[in-house]
C-alpha cells in the first residue's frame, strides 16, 4: 500500500500515541471473569490460559478492553487492509499482537487463509465476529471457516462488559470503558467447530452473562 504525506504523518504519530493511551487507561481497569458450566458441570477456562493454537470470537465493540487485557500474548487478529486498518495494525503490534491483514468483506478467502496459517503456526487466534463493518452482533462465518480448514476441535467465545463506559455513535456502539471501572469477561462453553448458529448463540449468551453478573455484583 502506498501512502500520501498526510497518511505517513498519521502513521508515525497515531499508533505510538494510541498504544500509550491504551496502556495508561487500561492500567486503571479491574478485570473479573464469570464462567458458564456445560452439561457435565465443567466450566470453560479463561481463554488466554489455554496455549495455542486456539480460536476465539468476540464482538467488535469490545476491542479496546480486549486490546489491553490480552496484550503481549502474540494473539493473531484479523485487520482490514484499509488505511484505518493500517493504523490499527501498527497500534496492536506495539501492544504485542500479531496482525493478519485481510477482510471478511473483501478478499475473504485470503483473510481466512491468513488466519488459518496463524493457527497452524501455533497462535491464539481472535476474530471480531461482526467486524469490520457489521451488522453489529451478527456473527460471520470466518471462525468456522478457519476451524474447518485447520481441523480445530472447538471455537471459544467471550464478551467484555464494563460497569461504566462511553458508547460511541458508531455502527457497533464501540465501548470505551471509564477509568477505574471493573470489566466483567464472560466465558461460555466452547462450541462445535462447524456450527455458525452455535457460535452466535455462545456470543449472545456471553453478552447476557457478563451483563447480569456485573449488575448482580455491584
XYZ file of N, CA, C and O in Angstrom:
872
model
N 0.845 -1.193 0.000
C 0.000 0.000 0.000
C 0.884 1.247 0.000
O 1.844 1.330 0.775
N 0.541 2.216 -0.861
C 1.294 3.461 -0.951
C 0.536 4.545 -0.201
O -0.668 4.729 -0.397
N 1.230 5.281 0.655
C 0.589 6.300 1.486
C 1.027 7.695 1.048
O 2.179 7.903 0.657
N 0.101 8.646 1.131
C 0.451 10.028 0.839
C 1.104 10.672 2.059
O 1.247 10.037 3.117
N 1.504 11.931 1.929
C 2.252 12.589 3.009
C 1.444 12.669 4.293
O 1.966 12.420 5.383
N 0.166 13.012 4.193
C -0.673 13.100 5.391
C -0.796 11.752 6.074
O -0.720 11.644 7.305
N -0.992 10.714 5.275
C -1.126 9.376 5.843
C 0.157 8.929 6.522
O 0.127 8.327 7.593
N 1.293 9.223 5.909
C 2.575 8.856 6.528
C 2.760 9.564 7.850
O 3.280 8.987 8.824
N 2.328 10.837 7.908
C 2.406 11.586 9.166
C 1.541 10.931 10.239
O 1.983 10.730 11.377
N 0.305 10.583 9.871
C -0.590 9.943 10.833
C -0.060 8.590 11.289
O -0.167 8.237 12.472
N 0.532 7.834 10.374
C 1.082 6.523 10.732
C 2.257 6.642 11.682
O 2.517 5.751 12.493
N 2.970 7.756 11.599
C 4.099 7.970 12.503
C 3.649 8.412 13.889
O 4.314 8.115 14.884
N 2.507 9.109 13.950
C 2.077 9.712 15.212
C 1.027 8.882 15.947
O 1.112 8.658 17.166
N 0.014 8.408 15.221
C -1.155 7.803 15.873
C -0.850 6.482 16.578
O -1.226 6.306 17.748
N -0.205 5.490 15.926
C -0.018 4.198 16.616
C 0.734 4.284 17.945
O 0.256 3.709 18.939
N 1.878 4.971 18.036
C 2.530 5.025 19.346
C 1.714 5.765 20.393
O 1.693 5.372 21.567
N 1.013 6.823 19.960
C 0.187 7.563 20.908
C -1.001 6.730 21.365
O -1.319 6.683 22.562
N -1.662 6.042 20.429
C -2.818 5.213 20.783
C -2.412 4.073 21.708
O -3.110 3.760 22.679
N -1.280 3.439 21.420
C -0.817 2.337 22.272
C -0.516 2.840 23.680
O -0.833 2.162 24.672
N 0.082 4.021 23.775
C 0.371 4.593 25.089
C -0.905 4.887 25.859
O -1.014 4.569 27.056
N -1.887 5.463 25.183
C -3.146 5.785 25.848
C -3.869 4.531 26.316
O -4.471 4.508 27.394
N -3.831 3.470 25.503
C -4.459 2.206 25.902
C -3.787 1.646 27.148
O -4.447 1.173 28.076
N -2.465 1.698 27.180
C -1.748 1.208 28.366
C -2.097 2.040 29.598
O -2.314 1.496 30.697
N -2.139 3.360 29.451
C -2.415 4.226 30.594
C -3.837 4.041 31.096
O -4.061 3.872 32.306
N -4.818 4.069 30.195
C -6.203 3.895 30.605
C -6.427 2.485 31.143
O -7.059 2.297 32.190
N -5.879 1.503 30.463
C -6.069 0.121 30.886
C -5.461 -0.188 32.244
O -5.934 -1.076 32.957
N -4.425 0.543 32.610
C -3.787 0.302 33.914
C -4.721 0.626 35.073
O -4.474 0.200 36.211
N -5.798 1.369 34.812
C -6.754 1.711 35.879
C -7.913 0.721 35.952
O -8.690 0.768 36.905
N -8.056 -0.146 34.958
C -9.186 -1.059 34.925
C -8.955 -2.284 35.805
O -7.828 -2.712 36.028
N -10.038 -2.851 36.282
C -10.013 -4.116 37.014
C -10.804 -5.143 36.203
O -11.818 -4.810 35.591
N -10.337 -6.386 36.257
C -10.969 -7.438 35.475
C -11.498 -8.533 36.398
O -10.884 -8.862 37.419
N -12.645 -9.080 36.021
C -13.175 -10.254 36.697
C -13.741 -11.179 35.632
O -14.075 -10.747 34.524
N -13.829 -12.465 35.960
C -14.265 -13.468 34.998
C -15.430 -14.264 35.548
O -15.465 -14.595 36.749
N -16.386 -14.565 34.661
C -17.501 -15.452 35.011
C -17.554 -16.550 33.956
O -17.172 -16.338 32.797
N -18.038 -17.700 34.357
C -17.987 -18.884 33.505
C -19.352 -19.545 33.427
O -20.137 -19.487 34.371
N -19.605 -20.186 32.298
C -20.856 -20.930 32.113
C -20.552 -22.418 32.124
O -19.792 -22.898 31.278
N -21.127 -23.180 33.051
C -20.866 -24.625 33.075
C -21.571 -25.332 31.932
O -22.641 -24.921 31.487
N -20.959 -26.426 31.452
C -21.615 -27.242 30.440
C -22.484 -28.296 31.118
O -22.686 -28.269 32.336
N -22.996 -29.236 30.346
C -23.930 -30.213 30.910
C -23.257 -31.139 31.921
O -23.927 -31.765 32.743
N -21.927 -31.227 31.884
C -21.191 -32.039 32.846
C -20.759 -31.248 34.068
O -20.065 -31.769 34.940
N -21.151 -29.969 34.114
C -20.788 -29.133 35.241
C -19.400 -28.521 35.139
O -18.956 -27.845 36.057
N -18.726 -28.748 34.023
C -17.399 -28.177 33.832
C -17.532 -26.775 33.251
O -18.502 -26.451 32.576
N -16.543 -25.920 33.535
C -16.574 -24.558 33.012
C -15.413 -24.333 32.054
O -14.358 -24.956 32.183
N -15.637 -23.438 31.095
C -14.571 -23.092 30.151
C -13.524 -22.261 30.873
O -13.860 -21.312 31.580
N -12.258 -22.574 30.723
C -11.218 -21.767 31.355
C -11.085 -20.416 30.668
O -11.590 -20.205 29.565
N -10.408 -19.492 31.336
C -10.110 -18.213 30.710
C -9.306 -18.485 29.450
O -8.312 -19.191 29.472
N -9.756 -17.930 28.336
C -9.171 -18.267 27.052
C -7.681 -18.080 26.967
O -6.968 -18.889 26.361
N -7.175 -17.021 27.582
C -5.751 -16.718 27.457
C -4.888 -17.719 28.220
O -3.677 -17.810 28.014
N -5.499 -18.500 29.109
C -4.731 -19.502 29.842
C -4.544 -20.781 29.033
O -3.767 -21.648 29.434
N -5.246 -20.901 27.908
C -5.129 -22.087 27.065
C -4.021 -21.845 26.040
O -4.068 -20.866 25.293
N -3.022 -22.687 25.973
C -1.947 -22.467 24.993
C -2.466 -22.635 23.563
O -3.408 -23.383 23.309
N -1.830 -21.907 22.639
C -2.229 -22.008 21.242
C -1.808 -23.337 20.642
O -1.005 -24.065 21.209
N -2.398 -23.665 19.495
C -3.330 -22.819 18.752
C -4.763 -22.913 19.269
O -5.224 -23.990 19.639
N -5.451 -21.780 19.272
C -6.858 -21.739 19.664
C -7.587 -20.741 18.776
O -6.975 -19.870 18.161
N -8.917 -20.848 18.748
C -9.779 -19.932 18.014
C -10.811 -19.351 18.971
O -11.516 -20.107 19.653
N -10.895 -18.017 19.025
C -11.900 -17.356 19.838
C -12.575 -16.255 19.028
O -11.987 -15.684 18.108
N -13.821 -15.953 19.381
C -14.588 -14.898 18.725
C -15.149 -13.949 19.777
O -15.495 -14.371 20.888
N -15.248 -12.676 19.415
C -15.809 -11.662 20.308
C -16.406 -10.557 19.448
O -16.196 -10.508 18.233
N -17.149 -9.639 20.069
C -17.788 -8.562 19.312
C -16.856 -7.366 19.153
O -16.088 -7.030 20.058
N -16.967 -6.710 18.015
C -16.099 -5.591 17.650
C -16.132 -4.469 18.687
O -15.123 -3.790 18.926
N -17.273 -4.251 19.310
C -17.438 -3.129 20.243
C -16.526 -3.218 21.458
O -16.279 -2.213 22.138
N -16.015 -4.403 21.753
C -15.217 -4.595 22.974
C -13.714 -4.603 22.716
O -12.937 -4.970 23.597
N -13.302 -4.171 21.525
C -11.897 -4.287 21.142
C -10.942 -3.577 22.097
O -9.834 -4.049 22.352
N -11.361 -2.430 22.630
C -10.444 -1.649 23.460
C -10.075 -2.399 24.736
O -8.892 -2.505 25.090
N -11.076 -2.921 25.430
C -10.805 -3.677 26.654
C -9.964 -4.913 26.360
O -9.048 -5.253 27.114
N -10.282 -5.592 25.253
C -9.535 -6.798 24.896
C -8.099 -6.466 24.510
O -7.174 -7.229 24.808
N -7.903 -5.322 23.847
C -6.556 -4.929 23.433
C -5.649 -4.738 24.640
O -4.457 -5.049 24.589
N -6.213 -4.245 25.732
C -5.375 -4.067 26.922
C -5.190 -5.379 27.678
O -4.067 -5.760 28.016
N -6.271 -6.077 27.927
C -6.144 -7.275 28.768
C -5.287 -8.354 28.120
O -4.540 -9.057 28.807
N -5.387 -8.511 26.814
C -4.718 -9.620 26.135
C -3.458 -9.195 25.386
O -3.013 -9.874 24.468
N -2.885 -8.078 25.796
C -1.663 -7.594 25.150
C -0.486 -8.520 25.478
O -0.527 -9.287 26.435
N 0.536 -8.438 24.658
C 1.795 -9.169 24.841
C 1.611 -10.686 24.863
O 2.357 -11.402 25.520
N 0.615 -11.169 24.137
C 0.364 -12.617 24.058
C 0.546 -13.158 22.641
O 0.287 -14.323 22.399
N 0.964 -12.301 21.714
C 1.184 -12.708 20.321
C -0.082 -13.312 19.714
O -0.019 -14.262 18.931
N -1.231 -12.759 20.079
C -2.507 -13.229 19.554
C -2.683 -12.724 18.128
O -2.488 -11.545 17.846
N -3.070 -13.619 17.237
C -3.338 -13.232 15.852
C -4.737 -12.640 15.755
O -5.704 -13.213 16.263
N -4.836 -11.479 15.124
C -6.126 -10.822 14.967
C -6.248 -10.299 13.548
O -5.291 -9.758 12.983
N -7.417 -10.480 12.957
C -7.660 -10.091 11.573
C -7.964 -8.602 11.497
O -8.853 -8.104 12.189
N -7.244 -7.888 10.634
C -7.401 -6.443 10.474
C -7.465 -6.126 8.988
O -6.693 -6.662 8.194
N -8.364 -5.238 8.622
C -8.582 -4.923 7.212
C -7.351 -4.263 6.591
O -6.485 -3.728 7.282
N -7.311 -4.258 5.252
C -6.197 -3.683 4.517
C -6.381 -2.193 4.234
O -5.604 -1.597 3.500
N -7.397 -1.585 4.790
C -7.650 -0.162 4.591
C -6.614 0.677 5.339
O -5.818 0.157 6.135
N -6.644 1.992 5.113
C -5.737 2.867 5.844
C -6.048 2.840 7.338
O -5.137 2.807 8.172
N -7.334 2.863 7.692
C -7.700 2.750 9.108
C -7.173 1.440 9.686
O -6.707 1.395 10.831
N -7.250 0.377 8.869
C -6.706 -0.898 9.311
C -5.213 -0.831 9.533
O -4.683 -1.462 10.461
N -4.522 -0.067 8.707
C -3.073 0.095 8.881
C -2.757 0.779 10.205
O -1.818 0.388 10.916
N -3.536 1.792 10.543
C -3.349 2.457 11.835
C -3.557 1.481 12.988
O -2.780 1.440 13.949
N -4.623 0.669 12.888
C -4.924 -0.293 13.941
C -3.839 -1.362 14.019
O -3.390 -1.735 15.108
N -3.409 -1.859 12.859
C -2.396 -2.921 12.838
C -1.107 -2.458 13.508
O -0.498 -3.190 14.300
N -0.675 -1.238 13.204
C 0.564 -0.742 13.800
C 0.400 -0.471 15.292
O 1.369 -0.595 16.050
N -0.817 -0.130 15.695
C -1.069 0.084 17.124
C -1.018 -1.236 17.883
O -0.343 -1.344 18.914
N -1.731 -2.258 17.378
C -1.787 -3.519 18.113
C -0.447 -4.251 18.086
O -0.132 -5.008 19.010
N 0.350 -4.021 17.046
C 1.693 -4.592 17.046
C 2.487 -4.078 18.232
O 3.238 -4.828 18.866
N 2.323 -2.812 18.549
C 3.018 -2.224 19.698
C 2.509 -2.791 21.022
O 3.200 -2.715 22.034
N 1.316 -3.350 20.988
C 0.741 -3.956 22.188
C 1.007 -5.458 22.257
O 0.525 -6.133 23.163
N 1.744 -5.973 21.296
C 2.134 -7.378 21.352
C 1.181 -8.334 20.686
O 1.155 -9.528 21.025
N 0.396 -7.848 19.699
C -0.476 -8.717 18.924
C 0.191 -9.045 17.585
O 1.173 -8.414 17.189
N -0.376 -10.026 16.893
C 0.116 -10.456 15.593
C -0.965 -10.163 14.556
O -1.910 -10.937 14.407
N -0.891 -9.018 13.861
C -1.949 -8.670 12.913
C -1.885 -9.489 11.637
O -0.824 -9.660 11.039
N -3.032 -10.007 11.241
C -3.191 -10.700 9.959
C -4.044 -9.791 9.091
O -5.160 -9.439 9.463
N -3.536 -9.398 7.937
C -4.239 -8.422 7.105
C -5.211 -9.107 6.158
O -4.887 -10.094 5.509
N -6.395 -8.547 6.091
C -7.438 -9.086 5.239
C -8.777 -8.570 5.721
O -8.848 -7.765 6.646
N -9.841 -9.006 5.120
C -11.180 -8.560 5.487
C -12.181 -9.656 5.218
O -12.064 -10.378 4.227
N -13.171 -9.746 6.104
C -14.246 -10.717 5.872
C -15.213 -10.215 4.806
O -16.074 -10.960 4.334
N -15.088 -8.940 4.432
C -15.938 -8.392 3.374
C -15.256 -8.455 2.016
O -15.848 -8.843 1.016
N -13.977 -8.053 1.960
C -13.224 -8.051 0.717
C -12.048 -9.013 0.852
O -11.349 -9.005 1.850
N -11.840 -9.804 -0.160
C -10.734 -10.740 -0.099
C -10.891 -11.732 1.027
O -9.932 -12.057 1.730
N -12.126 -12.228 1.201
C -12.416 -13.080 2.348
C -11.550 -14.335 2.360
O -11.110 -14.781 3.423
N -11.298 -14.899 1.179
C -10.520 -16.139 1.149
C -9.115 -15.920 1.672
O -8.595 -16.725 2.463
N -8.464 -14.835 1.259
C -7.099 -14.575 1.732
C -7.080 -14.295 3.223
O -6.124 -14.654 3.922
N -8.140 -13.661 3.733
C -8.217 -13.387 5.163
C -8.324 -14.683 5.960
O -7.622 -14.883 6.958
N -9.208 -15.563 5.507
C -9.378 -16.852 6.181
C -8.086 -17.663 6.090
O -7.654 -18.280 7.074
N -7.463 -17.658 4.933
C -6.210 -18.393 4.766
C -5.125 -17.841 5.689
O -4.366 -18.611 6.298
N -5.048 -16.521 5.812
C -4.047 -15.928 6.697
C -4.251 -16.319 8.145
O -3.290 -16.630 8.859
N -5.508 -16.343 8.601
C -5.782 -16.754 9.975
C -5.538 -18.253 10.157
O -5.073 -18.690 11.218
N -5.842 -19.030 9.132
C -5.569 -20.470 9.208
C -4.070 -20.724 9.328
O -3.631 -21.604 10.089
N -3.277 -19.959 8.601
C -1.824 -20.100 8.697
C -1.328 -19.711 10.087
O -0.418 -20.346 10.635
N -1.924 -18.657 10.649
C -1.537 -18.251 12.004
C -1.885 -19.338 13.015
O -1.102 -19.633 13.931
N -3.059 -19.953 12.848
C -3.460 -21.051 13.743
C -2.486 -22.218 13.613
O -2.021 -22.770 14.619
N -2.163 -22.582 12.385
C -1.260 -23.705 12.149
C 0.118 -23.434 12.728
O 0.817 -24.362 13.186
N 0.512 -22.154 12.762
C 1.805 -21.780 13.320
C 1.799 -21.763 14.848
O 2.842 -21.534 15.468
N 0.619 -22.002 15.451
C 0.552 -22.114 16.908
C 0.019 -20.900 17.632
O 0.022 -20.857 18.858
N -0.485 -19.905 16.895
C -1.002 -18.692 17.531
C -2.376 -18.920 18.147
O -3.169 -19.724 17.657
N -2.657 -18.209 19.203
C -4.033 -17.994 19.600
C -4.620 -17.021 18.588
O -4.015 -16.004 18.289
N -5.808 -17.322 18.070
C -6.419 -16.509 17.023
C -7.745 -15.937 17.520
O -8.576 -16.678 18.044
N -7.933 -14.633 17.359
C -9.141 -13.965 17.822
C -9.823 -13.254 16.658
O -9.176 -12.524 15.908
N -11.120 -13.478 16.509
C -11.927 -12.857 15.460
C -12.908 -11.875 16.074
O -13.595 -12.205 17.038
N -12.999 -10.672 15.506
C -14.156 -9.829 15.796
C -15.280 -10.370 14.912
O -15.302 -10.145 13.703
N -16.182 -11.089 15.524
C -17.138 -11.892 14.763
C -18.060 -11.065 13.877
O -18.544 -11.557 12.862
N -18.307 -9.792 14.240
C -19.170 -8.936 13.429
C -18.384 -7.864 12.685
O -18.971 -6.952 12.103
N -17.048 -7.933 12.721
C -16.230 -6.927 12.050
C -16.045 -7.240 10.579
O -16.359 -8.355 10.128
N -15.504 -6.280 9.805
C -15.099 -4.959 10.285
C -16.195 -3.909 10.221
O -16.032 -2.821 10.764
N -17.322 -4.200 9.564
C -18.347 -3.167 9.375
C -19.758 -3.619 9.731
O -20.727 -2.994 9.337
N -19.889 -4.734 10.437
C -21.201 -5.160 10.859
C -21.918 -6.019 9.832
O -21.309 -6.478 8.868
N -23.209 -6.252 10.051
C -24.051 -5.662 11.095
C -23.642 -6.092 12.504
O -23.103 -7.180 12.692
N -23.898 -5.207 13.452
C -23.469 -5.437 14.828
C -24.135 -6.666 15.428
O -25.327 -6.925 15.212
N -23.333 -7.420 16.162
C -23.801 -8.579 16.937
C -24.355 -9.702 16.061
O -25.134 -10.532 16.535
N -23.918 -9.732 14.813
C -24.273 -10.835 13.914
C -22.965 -11.508 13.501
O -22.121 -10.903 12.834
N -22.805 -12.761 13.893
C -21.542 -13.463 13.644
C -21.397 -13.826 12.169
O -22.339 -14.295 11.535
N -20.201 -13.605 11.657
C -19.850 -14.004 10.295
C -19.118 -15.345 10.347
O -18.632 -15.764 11.398
N -19.000 -16.018 9.209
C -18.507 -17.404 9.218
C -16.998 -17.567 9.324
O -16.523 -18.701 9.338
N -16.235 -16.482 9.409
C -14.778 -16.603 9.414
C -14.213 -17.609 10.399
O -13.417 -18.481 10.018
N -14.588 -17.551 11.683
C -14.034 -18.521 12.641
C -14.359 -19.968 12.280
O -13.508 -20.854 12.428
N -15.585 -20.205 11.799
C -15.981 -21.559 11.418
C -15.181 -22.035 10.214
O -14.741 -23.190 10.148
N -14.948 -21.133 9.263
C -14.173 -21.497 8.075
C -12.739 -21.850 8.441
O -12.171 -22.815 7.920
N -12.145 -21.067 9.341
C -10.776 -21.374 9.782
C -10.743 -22.711 10.512
O -9.824 -23.522 10.320
N -11.744 -22.965 11.352
C -11.804 -24.244 12.071
C -11.899 -25.417 11.107
O -11.260 -26.459 11.305
N -12.665 -25.242 10.047
C -12.816 -26.326 9.080
C -11.520 -26.576 8.321
O -11.162 -27.726 8.041
N -10.803 -25.508 7.996
C -9.545 -25.655 7.266
C -8.473 -26.306 8.130
O -7.713 -27.172 7.673
N -8.413 -25.905 9.387
C -7.315 -26.330 10.262
C -7.619 -27.577 11.068
O -6.711 -28.187 11.643
N -8.894 -27.952 11.140
C -9.257 -29.082 11.990
C -9.317 -28.724 13.459
O -9.211 -29.611 14.324
N -9.505 -27.452 13.777
C -9.616 -27.034 15.178
C -10.766 -27.774 15.852
O -11.851 -27.907 15.272
N -10.581 -28.250 17.072
C -11.618 -29.072 17.713
C -12.780 -28.277 18.283
O -13.834 -28.847 18.557
N -12.609 -26.974 18.482
C -13.668 -26.150 19.064
C -13.393 -24.681 18.776
O -12.292 -24.305 18.367
N -14.433 -23.853 18.989
C -14.308 -22.394 18.909
C -14.802 -21.819 20.223
O -15.866 -22.205 20.727
N -14.030 -20.923 20.793
C -14.421 -20.258 22.028
C -15.041 -18.903 21.752
O -14.899 -18.327 20.670
N -15.766 -18.391 22.738
C -16.376 -17.066 22.640
C -16.240 -16.368 23.979
O -16.105 -17.016 25.024
N -16.273 -15.055 23.950
C -16.255 -14.299 25.199
C -16.818 -12.905 24.958
O -16.956 -12.457 23.819
N -17.161 -12.222 26.046
C -17.630 -10.845 25.958
C -17.104 -10.068 27.152
O -17.023 -10.607 28.268
N -16.754 -8.800 26.913
C -16.259 -7.921 27.968
C -17.294 -6.836 28.231
O -17.647 -6.075 27.315
N -17.783 -6.766 29.461
C -18.817 -5.791 29.810
C -18.296 -4.859 30.896
O -18.090 -5.271 32.040
N -18.056 -3.590 30.564
C -17.583 -2.639 31.582
C -18.741 -2.100 32.417
O -19.825 -1.812 31.882
N -18.494 -1.969 33.692
C -19.532 -1.431 34.569
C -19.900 0.001 34.172
O -21.050 0.407 34.249
N -18.921 0.759 33.739
C -19.147 2.136 33.311
C -18.353 2.379 32.037
O -17.171 2.016 31.974
N -18.992 2.978 31.038
C -18.312 3.169 29.757
C -18.971 4.278 28.954
O -20.128 4.647 29.188
N -18.218 4.794 28.005
C -18.746 5.693 26.983
C -19.028 4.852 25.740
O -18.191 4.035 25.341
N -20.196 5.048 25.138
C -20.568 4.303 23.941
C -20.594 5.273 22.761
O -21.356 6.246 22.770
N -19.748 5.015 21.781
C -19.683 5.879 20.619
C -20.888 5.643 19.705
O -21.511 4.582 19.734
N -21.186 6.640 18.866
C -22.292 6.523 17.921
C -21.814 5.895 16.616
O -22.046 6.418 15.528
N -21.150 4.787 16.743
C -20.643 4.041 15.591
C -21.565 2.862 15.318
O -22.491 2.584 16.097
N -21.316 2.157 14.213
C -22.199 1.039 13.853
C -22.248 -0.031 14.929
O -23.265 -0.725 15.089
N -21.159 -0.177 15.705
C -21.095 -1.225 16.728
C -21.312 -0.700 18.139
O -21.247 -1.470 19.088
N -21.547 0.613 18.285
C -21.608 1.249 19.611
C -20.336 0.914 20.397
O -20.374 0.375 21.500
N -19.222 1.285 19.811
C -17.915 0.968 20.370
C -17.805 1.463 21.804
O -18.171 2.597 22.117
N -17.287 0.603 22.680
C -17.231 0.892 24.111
C -15.847 1.388 24.528
O -14.837 0.749 24.208
N -15.825 2.500 25.254
C -14.603 2.978 25.886
C -14.822 2.893 27.395
O -15.516 3.734 27.983
N -14.307 1.864 28.056
C -14.520 1.729 29.499
C -13.983 2.947 30.259
O -12.940 3.500 29.907
N -14.718 3.349 31.268
C -14.316 4.503 32.067
C -13.088 4.170 32.903
O -12.843 3.002 33.238
N -12.305 5.171 33.262
C -11.173 4.920 34.157
C -11.646 4.300 35.476
O -12.697 4.659 36.001
N -10.882 3.346 35.965
C -11.095 2.704 37.270
C -12.367 1.846 37.332
O -12.791 1.454 38.415
N -12.955 1.546 36.188
C -14.126 0.684 36.197
C -13.713 -0.785 36.242
O -12.553 -1.133 35.974
N -14.667 -1.647 36.572
C -14.452 -3.095 36.529
C -15.078 -3.650 35.255
O -16.222 -3.313 34.922
N -14.334 -4.492 34.555
C -14.796 -5.094 33.307
C -14.992 -6.585 33.538
O -14.064 -7.288 33.935
N -16.205 -7.047 33.320
C -16.532 -8.460 33.509
C -16.405 -9.200 32.184
O -17.053 -8.840 31.198
N -15.571 -10.215 32.170
C -15.426 -11.084 31.000
C -16.223 -12.357 31.234
O -16.035 -13.025 32.255
N -17.095 -12.671 30.287
C -17.893 -13.897 30.373
C -17.359 -14.914 29.378
O -17.088 -14.584 28.219
N -17.232 -16.166 29.834
C -16.671 -17.256 29.029
C -17.677 -18.403 28.940
O -17.762 -19.230 29.847
N -18.462 -18.471 27.858
C -19.359 -19.616 27.681
C -18.563 -20.882 27.364
O -17.364 -20.835 27.086
N -19.230 -22.011 27.394
C -18.573 -23.250 26.990
C -18.213 -23.181 25.508
O -18.855 -22.479 24.722
N -17.189 -23.904 25.123
C -16.735 -23.902 23.749
C -17.776 -24.540 22.834
O -18.529 -25.427 23.247
N -17.813 -24.078 21.587
C -18.812 -24.571 20.647
C -18.194 -25.515 19.625
O -16.965 -25.557 19.451
N -19.053 -26.251 18.937
C -18.602 -27.130 17.860
C -17.961 -26.287 16.759
O -18.411 -25.174 16.483
N -16.916 -26.801 16.115
C -16.189 -26.001 15.137
C -16.892 -25.807 13.804
O -16.428 -25.023 12.972
N -18.011 -26.498 13.598
C -18.661 -26.458 12.287
C -20.033 -25.801 12.325
O -20.826 -25.949 11.393
N -20.336 -25.049 13.396
C -21.691 -24.520 13.542
C -21.670 -23.015 13.798
O -21.351 -22.566 14.898
N -22.031 -22.227 12.787
C -22.159 -20.786 12.966
C -23.308 -20.429 13.903
O -23.157 -19.540 14.743
N -24.480 -21.099 13.818
C -25.545 -20.796 14.781
C -25.110 -21.028 16.232
O -25.483 -20.262 17.129
N -24.325 -22.076 16.480
C -23.860 -22.334 17.845
C -22.926 -21.228 18.322
O -22.967 -20.820 19.492
N -22.081 -20.725 17.424
C -21.192 -19.626 17.791
C -21.993 -18.361 18.082
O -21.713 -17.658 19.053
N -22.992 -18.075 17.262
C -23.862 -16.922 17.502
C -24.525 -17.034 18.872
O -24.569 -16.067 19.643
N -25.022 -18.218 19.184
C -25.684 -18.435 20.473
C -24.706 -18.229 21.630
O -25.051 -17.624 22.653
N -23.480 -18.713 21.483
C -22.486 -18.558 22.541
C -22.130 -17.090 22.758
O -21.993 -16.636 23.901
N -21.988 -16.343 21.674
C -21.667 -14.922 21.796
C -22.823 -14.159 22.438
O -22.603 -13.286 23.298
N -24.053 -14.473 22.043
C -25.217 -13.821 22.649
C -25.282 -14.126 24.140
O -25.574 -13.242 24.965
N -25.017 -15.373 24.479
C -25.053 -15.756 25.895
C -23.950 -15.062 26.683
O -24.154 -14.657 27.836
N -22.778 -14.896 26.067
C -21.684 -14.204 26.747
C -22.069 -12.770 27.092
O -21.722 -12.256 28.162
N -22.798 -12.115 26.193
C -23.254 -10.744 26.451
C -24.180 -10.717 27.661
O -23.997 -9.917 28.591
N -25.190 -11.575 27.663
C -26.152 -11.564 28.763
C -25.514 -12.009 30.072
O -25.801 -11.441 31.140
N -24.625 -12.988 30.014
C -23.977 -13.480 31.227
C -23.092 -12.416 31.854
O -23.112 -12.206 33.080
N -22.321 -11.716 31.043
C -21.432 -10.687 31.586
C -22.230 -9.530 32.177
O -21.899 -9.021 33.253
N -23.297 -9.124 31.491
C -24.099 -8.006 31.980
C -24.823 -8.375 33.285
O -24.804 -7.617 34.255
N -25.448 -9.525 33.312
C -26.164 -9.961 34.504
C -25.231 -10.099 35.696
O -25.545 -9.680 36.817
N -24.062 -10.695 35.467
C -23.113 -10.880 36.547
C -22.624 -9.542 37.089
O -22.510 -9.341 38.301
N -22.334 -8.601 36.179
C -21.861 -7.282 36.603
C -22.930 -6.550 37.412
O -22.635 -5.942 38.440
N -24.174 -6.615 36.963
C -25.240 -5.903 37.658
C -25.566 -6.528 39.014
O -25.945 -5.838 39.955
N -25.425 -7.837 39.131
C -25.685 -8.511 40.410
C -24.568 -8.263 41.417
O -24.811 -8.232 42.622
N -23.362 -8.067 40.918
C -22.210 -7.914 41.801
C -22.132 -6.531 42.408
O -21.750 -6.375 43.566
N -22.515 -5.518 41.625
C -22.336 -4.165 42.115
C -23.648 -3.579 42.570
O -24.467 -3.158 41.920
